[in-house]
Amino acid sequence: MATRVKQAEDRHSSLGLTDDDLLSMYRTMLTARLCDEQQFRLNRQGRAPFVVPVSGHEAAQVGTAWPLVRGKDIYVPYYRDMAVCLVAGFTAKDVFLGLFGKADDPSSGGRQMPAHWGSRRLGIITGSSPIATQIPHASGIAYAMKYRGEDSVVASWFGDGATSEGDWHEALNFAGIHKLPTVFVCENNKYAISVPLSKQCAVEELSVRAEGYGFPGATVDGNDVLASYEAMKEAVERARSGAGPTLIETNCYRFYPHTSDDDDRTYRSREEVEEARKNDPILLFGNYLKSVGITDDAKLEGVREELKAEVDRAVDEAWNAPDPEPESATRHVFAEGSGEGGPGGSSSPGDDEATSSKASGPLG
Amino acid sequence: MATRVKQAEDRHSSLGLTDDDLLSMYRTMLTARLCDEQQFRLNRQGRAPFVVPVSGHEAAQVGTAWPLVRGKDIYVPYYRDMAVCLVAGFTAKDVFLGLFGKADDPSSGGRQMPAHWGSRRLGIITGSSPIATQIPHASGIAYAMKYRGEDSVVASWFGDGATSEGDWHEALNFAGIHKLPTVFVCENNKYAISVPLSKQCAVEELSVRAEGYGFPGATVDGNDVLASYEAMKEAVERARSGAGPTLIETNCYRFYPHTSDDDDRTYRSREEVEEARKNDPILLFGNYLKSVGITDDAKLEGVREELKAEVDRAVDEAWNAPDPEPESATRHVFAEGSGEGGPGGSSSPGDDEATSSKASGPLG
Amino acid sequence: MAEKNMVQTIHDTLHDEMKADDRVVVLGEDVGARGGVFRVTQGFLEEFGEQRVIDTPLAESSIVGVAIGMALHGLIPIPEIQFADFIHPAFDQIVSEAARIRYRSNGDFGVPMVIRAPWGGGVHGALYHSQSIEGFYGHVPGLKVVIPATPRDAKGLLRAAIRDPDPVMFLEHKKTYRLIKGEVPDEDYEVPIGKADVKREGDDVTCVSYGLMLHHCLEAAQKLQDEDGVSVEVVDVRTIAPLDKETILESVKKTGKAMVVYEDNRTYGPGAEIVATIAEEAMLDLDGPLVRVAGPDIPAMGFASNIEHFYMPDVEKIHAAMKELAEF
Amino acid sequence: MAEKNMVQTIHDTLHDEMKADDRVVVLGEDVGARGGVFRVTQGFLEEFGEQRVIDTPLAESSIVGVAIGMALHGLIPIPEIQFADFIHPAFDQIVSEAARIRYRSNGDFGVPMVIRAPWGGGVHGALYHSQSIEGFYGHVPGLKVVIPATPRDAKGLLRAAIRDPDPVMFLEHKKTYRLIKGEVPDEDYEVPIGKADVKREGDDVTCVSYGLMLHHCLEAAQKLQDEDGVSVEVVDVRTIAPLDKETILESVKKTGKAMVVYEDNRTYGPGAEIVATIAEEAMLDLDGPLVRVAGPDIPAMGFASNIEHFYMPDVEKIHAAMKELAEF
Ligand SMILES: Cc1ncc(C[n+]2csc(CCOP(=O)(O)OP(=O)(O)O)c2C)c(N)n1
Ligand SMILES: Cc1ncc(C[n+]2csc(CCOP(=O)(O)OP(=O)(O)O)c2C)c(N)n1
Ligand SMILES: [Mg+2]
Ligand SMILES: [Mg+2]
């Protein structure tokens, strides 16, 4: 998994990525990292009871989320995917509204734990805590896309732990049978909380399982945002062209404990964590940007300061936002009139609110 | 899958099978076939409300059950496995006691539908209707065998349909991780009731999935009892030696409808069925036995008449056996004293009845 | 107006709904060429094609999970669980996902789908082809559970379920499929989800039930009327959740005596909530004990006819309890 | 005799059982090096080795399914489900398999195992780390469900569960883990499964509860005693299934007034059976309405403190209901 500082040759142009693309990818990765550092600070201050870290997964997430088309494709992330959601359109403030459980939390209005992402407007499917349950949803959305004749794609993200669940197997099998326009992305950080990969499976690479479902699998360096992007770009094109699903395994590492409730010293040595940090995806990407002359240390420092200020502002705004009304807890058990996602509604971003299914007829 | 009449060269001696072994394998296969024909006759006569056929699977079942050691190894069959249970020690009468739901039905005393096999005495684990639920049990039994330091092996059988269930995935994954002494046998007859293989998976051979669990898989001609035996013998030796699990896929065909409630004409052409019957495993094995001079048509006819008489006798005895007492329905919801399988009990054949766990201490 | 049995009615209603709205798709085991093991989707594959009539792999969790995804993206999926006994692998997708998606997203997402499942005993189905599951799913906020007992209700409730913006579990008692026939209006109509129905008017005793048992109750009530001139009001719950307390309480307040009949295991079963509701809200109107007639607390009915019969509440058992209550 | 909190007691009891009987193994997610996310198996891996302390893949259905196999072959497995909310994927293995194996085999096979799961809310767990599941599993014949509320009961019930020849679900309320402390006898003893316990004697009102709510009830009862001199008898159900009707009815017949308090969703919840049982068997002894205080019928409690608080029954709500019932 070890990755050395990249050579100076240009690896991004051939991928169709401009210098600006690279810079905004870098900014997104760094924003996620800064939000992470902030949320742990807030946790220590007693202002955030529960934190789910992303640090270490930024390249895998930004690289695999980037090839999707906003406003058209669908994102089915899991709790670790802050950076996926930032790519999809979440703002730092949105992140902290969720962290503080505020009424304006776009995911759930303060109902769910932090990092349980969702936004119909942005095409991010609401997520739950039970591992792997979202993967069959992705297959179903992909089926609907194909059925409706869209040329859109849905991607789902999950950890290595999720691959052990029956739902994971059933979802991939269904997608393979119908050659659905979807990509399955495994963020393999080698642990399911404390359970090491060796106790989760008897294979070196989880991507080998794709063969059993009749579609290709690939394993890439998840610390390398360009490698992650390249693999995903191919998979998305494959899906969009009607050739079917792909399973992409991105090898990465979780720098912090599983959550603010975890103590990873019980199952990982500090040396192991330090070793992994040498491949910090943001560090590596920064080095690449410098090596190809897109930026320099001074510019990068400027970006960090600018983003840091933004994140601090987001924290203040979110902190001062209103809490949900206690009585609001009884709402939305069932639909409240046609304003809510009902028959005819769709996860597609931009789709207007659900129409009643009474208006039947042709699709669209 | 097409298999031609075997040449005259001896294929069994090298497998360590004597002429007598072959003849008793043949008798077991034929007994299953005759029980099948009888139970459908009884169904038409209105004497048996529900029938699960085995015809077409006899070679796959006898070939894969034969290498296990009775009184030591454990069988975890599914409803289709009449012939597996005959190998394990079931008699034709036992089969019909279950068919008629009699008090002496060894599997359930008339509680379960026919073909829901089980017998602690014979090391056949009680089965249910929900597909694939028995496979994790096999992995657990294998874990206990290894933990207890036995050199026994547990095999589980299931259809192609079962491979789609989450439990199937989870059970194989667990067995692979712990290199358990177990063999997974898929009787692939190409249909889950009416659903063809092409709508169940996107692969040619289900055995390719074994690689994703870190152990070998093999696909064999399930109409060829010697080929099935050979593959299983290797797998059992592998398991017993501590080398771990194997997935064996036996290609076969179900000659009758799924059950007496099914009408297979809605989903299979008569031509397809007729074509498959040309590879009737009993016919093929009979031809082999003749080709290597172990028997001849006259002898085979004699065997058929002898077994036919046995099966008819079994039907009469079972039919005249007592029904369960209605009030007995309230029994065995929970253990009735230490006579029943409780802590310390074991599925191992020959194990004396369960001891109470109060007597704790060393294993055994 | 035509007389149909339950299975024909459900088939025809589903057919008309698919014809009228191409967002409606059915998926499940053997729903295609086989037309469903109970023939509910017979002929659908030929008419609507395999894109809308989907034979799935043998995997209930994904049958529901994939349907949820379809519902999230503009379709109205109608997953069929071949037997209610086999819905258990999908428990997580139903309870954690389908029933909670609207709530957890604060109303942002909805899951319009109808989960169909044949349930119930008396068909030689033994432990795994006879189960009642409404006791589990009635306890899941965010999920609606309906059980039609007549063809007329089956059509109206199925149409209402398909038009409902939230997940609805539609339970069809296997034994009623061909046994129960009745007039079915030709015109389009809906039977509102959440409304019980008085299937027989009476003054002396209120008998609350649903599914196959409702018909046993009606027969027992008639017997009691004929033999003893006792007039029993029979209330068909129709919707397990949300439960229509009003209709039940209104009847009990009128008769002053109440019994609940259900096939599910007695303890912690659906009848417990109905009895508890009556006890809490109509105790002072009662002039007799509250009575439950239900399946015994054993894992399931057996295969052998006599042990299956031992399990199932039947007309005799119900009539005896009714008579005793009436005479109290 | 030592004072311990719940989690320490469960840890110590489990430890002693593993030490005494090498057929006992624990399996689940993070039970090894991590010692369990709630530290119940802390130190077990080091002492008993990874053969007996098994970190499993993230797959609940097989955690239970594999445990069933172990139980069928001479071991006494104790699967841990990390949070009760995540037991749903194992519903089929528990309901169709563990609970039915003895029955379906006519007593030939048994499944001695103890499924442990931390449940309950009030811990900022939101929709998926707060659930009550006893309402589902109490309705499964063949399965025993116990919920200790005190360290003393936790030790005795866990020892009884491990010695029970049938599957037992052992539910541990997360909020009580460190909150609830109590004296735990050093000697070996068992608390019989199926016996409720009067945790506080009283004459005016009977309050039936379990788990965290039991402690709220005790506090509310004390408050009512101090402020209004009302004496409330508090019954700890301890075993959800099989339910100890006798102890409950005895108390109700003495006080003539009964209320049931539970955290689970109200409708079709555990309290329904308890209220129904009282209504059926003690109606004539009642001189007040039957009262339920329970969680509302919404999918779950929210994360934000105020909406979580909105869901949970607390001492004030319980005290108010108690007072009202006492004054009836
Ligand atoms: C069905 C289920 N079981 C258990 C849990 C508890 N849990 C939450 S995260 C987690 C580990 C997930 O590991 P992985 O999938 O590798 O993702 P990572 O956290 O490493 O990114 C577990 C066991 C859960 N949320 N859902
Ligand atoms: C969980 C579950 N779902 C559905 C069924 C209904 N059912 C019984 S057998 C069967 C098909 C099984 O096919 P396969 O596994 O290939 O075995 P075969 O009958 O072909 O030998 C189905 C769908 C069931 N028994 N269990
Ligand atoms: Mg991981
Ligand atoms: Mg098959």
mmCIF file with all atom_site columns, C-alpha atoms in Angstrom, chain C residues 124-175:
data_model
loop_
_atom_site.group_PDB
_atom_site.id
_atom_site.type_symbol
_atom_site.label_atom_id
_atom_site.label_alt_id
_atom_site.label_comp_id
_atom_site.label_asym_id
_atom_site.label_entity_id
_atom_site.label_seq_id
_atom_site.pdbx_PDB_ins_code
_atom_site.Cartn_x
_atom_site.Cartn_y
_atom_site.Cartn_z
_atom_site.occupancy
_atom_site.B_iso_or_equiv
_atom_site.pdbx_formal_charge
_atom_site.auth_seq_id
_atom_site.auth_comp_id
_atom_site.auth_asym_id
_atom_site.auth_atom_id
_atom_site.pdbx_PDB_model_num
ATOM 1  C CA . HIS C 1 124 ? -51.052 -28.535 5.721  1.00 0.00 ? 124 HIS C CA 1
ATOM 2  C CA . GLY C 1 125 ? -48.191 -26.056 5.660  1.00 0.00 ? 125 GLY C CA 1
ATOM 3  C CA . ALA C 1 126 ? -46.672 -27.115 8.967  1.00 0.00 ? 126 ALA C CA 1
ATOM 4  C CA . LEU C 1 127 ? -44.128 -24.936 10.752 1.00 0.00 ? 127 LEU C CA 1
ATOM 5  C CA . TYR C 1 128 ? -42.925 -22.934 7.776  1.00 0.00 ? 128 TYR C CA 1
ATOM 6  C CA . HIS C 1 129 ? -45.870 -22.438 5.470  1.00 0.00 ? 129 HIS C CA 1
ATOM 7  C CA . SER C 1 130 ? -48.507 -21.421 8.018  1.00 0.00 ? 130 SER C CA 1
ATOM 8  C CA . GLN C 1 131 ? -47.214 -18.508 10.040 1.00 0.00 ? 131 GLN C CA 1
ATOM 9  C CA . SER C 1 132 ? -48.919 -15.332 11.151 1.00 0.00 ? 132 SER C CA 1
ATOM 10 C CA . ILE C 1 133 ? -46.568 -12.333 11.026 1.00 0.00 ? 133 ILE C CA 1
ATOM 11 C CA . GLU C 1 134 ? -48.866 -9.373  11.721 1.00 0.00 ? 134 GLU C CA 1
ATOM 12 C CA . GLY C 1 135 ? -47.942 -9.475  15.401 1.00 0.00 ? 135 GLY C CA 1
ATOM 13 C CA . PHE C 1 136 ? -44.379 -8.507  14.523 1.00 0.00 ? 136 PHE C CA 1
ATOM 14 C CA . TYR C 1 137 ? -45.085 -5.897  11.874 1.00 0.00 ? 137 TYR C CA 1
ATOM 15 C CA . GLY C 1 138 ? -48.033 -4.226  13.577 1.00 0.00 ? 138 GLY C CA 1
ATOM 16 C CA . HIS C 1 139 ? -45.481 -3.076  16.164 1.00 0.00 ? 139 HIS C CA 1
ATOM 17 C CA . VAL C 1 140 ? -43.404 -1.141  13.620 1.00 0.00 ? 140 VAL C CA 1
ATOM 18 C CA . PRO C 1 141 ? -44.189 2.617   13.449 1.00 0.00 ? 141 PRO C CA 1
ATOM 19 C CA . GLY C 1 142 ? -43.847 3.865   9.879  1.00 0.00 ? 142 GLY C CA 1
ATOM 20 C CA . LEU C 1 143 ? -45.303 0.677   8.433  1.00 0.00 ? 143 LEU C CA 1
ATOM 21 C CA . LYS C 1 144 ? -48.950 0.073   7.608  1.00 0.00 ? 144 LYS C CA 1
ATOM 22 C CA . VAL C 1 145 ? -50.293 -3.468  7.786  1.00 0.00 ? 145 VAL C CA 1
ATOM 23 C CA . VAL C 1 146 ? -53.556 -4.456  6.139  1.00 0.00 ? 146 VAL C CA 1
ATOM 24 C CA . ILE C 1 147 ? -55.361 -7.811  5.994  1.00 0.00 ? 147 ILE C CA 1
ATOM 25 C CA . PRO C 1 148 ? -58.396 -8.079  3.748  1.00 0.00 ? 148 PRO C CA 1
ATOM 26 C CA . ALA C 1 149 ? -60.875 -10.844 4.552  1.00 0.00 ? 149 ALA C CA 1
ATOM 27 C CA . THR C 1 150 ? -63.228 -10.425 1.575  1.00 0.00 ? 150 THR C CA 1
ATOM 28 C CA . PRO C 1 151 ? -62.734 -9.919  -2.159 1.00 0.00 ? 151 PRO C CA 1
ATOM 29 C CA . ARG C 1 152 ? -64.432 -6.515  -1.965 1.00 0.00 ? 152 ARG C CA 1
ATOM 30 C CA . ASP C 1 153 ? -62.008 -5.336  0.702  1.00 0.00 ? 153 ASP C CA 1
ATOM 31 C CA . ALA C 1 154 ? -59.081 -6.960  -1.078 1.00 0.00 ? 154 ALA C CA 1
ATOM 32 C CA . LYS C 1 155 ? -59.642 -4.835  -4.193 1.00 0.00 ? 155 LYS C CA 1
ATOM 33 C CA . GLY C 1 156 ? -60.252 -1.621  -2.279 1.00 0.00 ? 156 GLY C CA 1
ATOM 34 C CA . LEU C 1 157 ? -57.383 -2.068  0.142  1.00 0.00 ? 157 LEU C CA 1
ATOM 35 C CA . LEU C 1 158 ? -54.907 -3.074  -2.554 1.00 0.00 ? 158 LEU C CA 1
ATOM 36 C CA . ARG C 1 159 ? -55.785 -0.004  -4.605 1.00 0.00 ? 159 ARG C CA 1
ATOM 37 C CA . ALA C 1 160 ? -55.416 2.157   -1.508 1.00 0.00 ? 160 ALA C CA 1
ATOM 38 C CA . ALA C 1 161 ? -52.107 0.513   -0.627 1.00 0.00 ? 161 ALA C CA 1
ATOM 39 C CA . ILE C 1 162 ? -50.665 1.137   -4.099 1.00 0.00 ? 162 ILE C CA 1
ATOM 40 C CA . ARG C 1 163 ? -51.708 4.798   -3.880 1.00 0.00 ? 163 ARG C CA 1
ATOM 41 C CA . ASP C 1 164 ? -50.302 5.190   -0.377 1.00 0.00 ? 164 ASP C CA 1
ATOM 42 C CA . PRO C 1 165 ? -47.076 7.215   -0.258 1.00 0.00 ? 165 PRO C CA 1
ATOM 43 C CA . ASP C 1 166 ? -45.711 4.965   2.482  1.00 0.00 ? 166 ASP C CA 1
ATOM 44 C CA . PRO C 1 167 ? -44.822 1.273   2.730  1.00 0.00 ? 167 PRO C CA 1
ATOM 45 C CA . VAL C 1 168 ? -47.799 -0.995  3.211  1.00 0.00 ? 168 VAL C CA 1
ATOM 46 C CA . MET C 1 169 ? -47.682 -4.676  4.085  1.00 0.00 ? 169 MET C CA 1
ATOM 47 C CA . PHE C 1 170 ? -50.551 -6.437  2.355  1.00 0.00 ? 170 PHE C CA 1
ATOM 48 C CA . LEU C 1 171 ? -51.226 -9.824  3.927  1.00 0.00 ? 171 LEU C CA 1
ATOM 49 C CA . GLU C 1 172 ? -53.309 -12.407 2.105  1.00 0.00 ? 172 GLU C CA 1
ATOM 50 C CA . HIS C 1 173 ? -54.541 -15.431 4.025  1.00 0.00 ? 173 HIS C CA 1
ATOM 51 C CA . LYS C 1 174 ? -53.708 -18.495 1.924  1.00 0.00 ? 174 LYS C CA 1
ATOM 52 C CA . LYS C 1 175 ? -56.718 -20.456 3.087  1.00 0.00 ? 175 LYS C CA 1
#
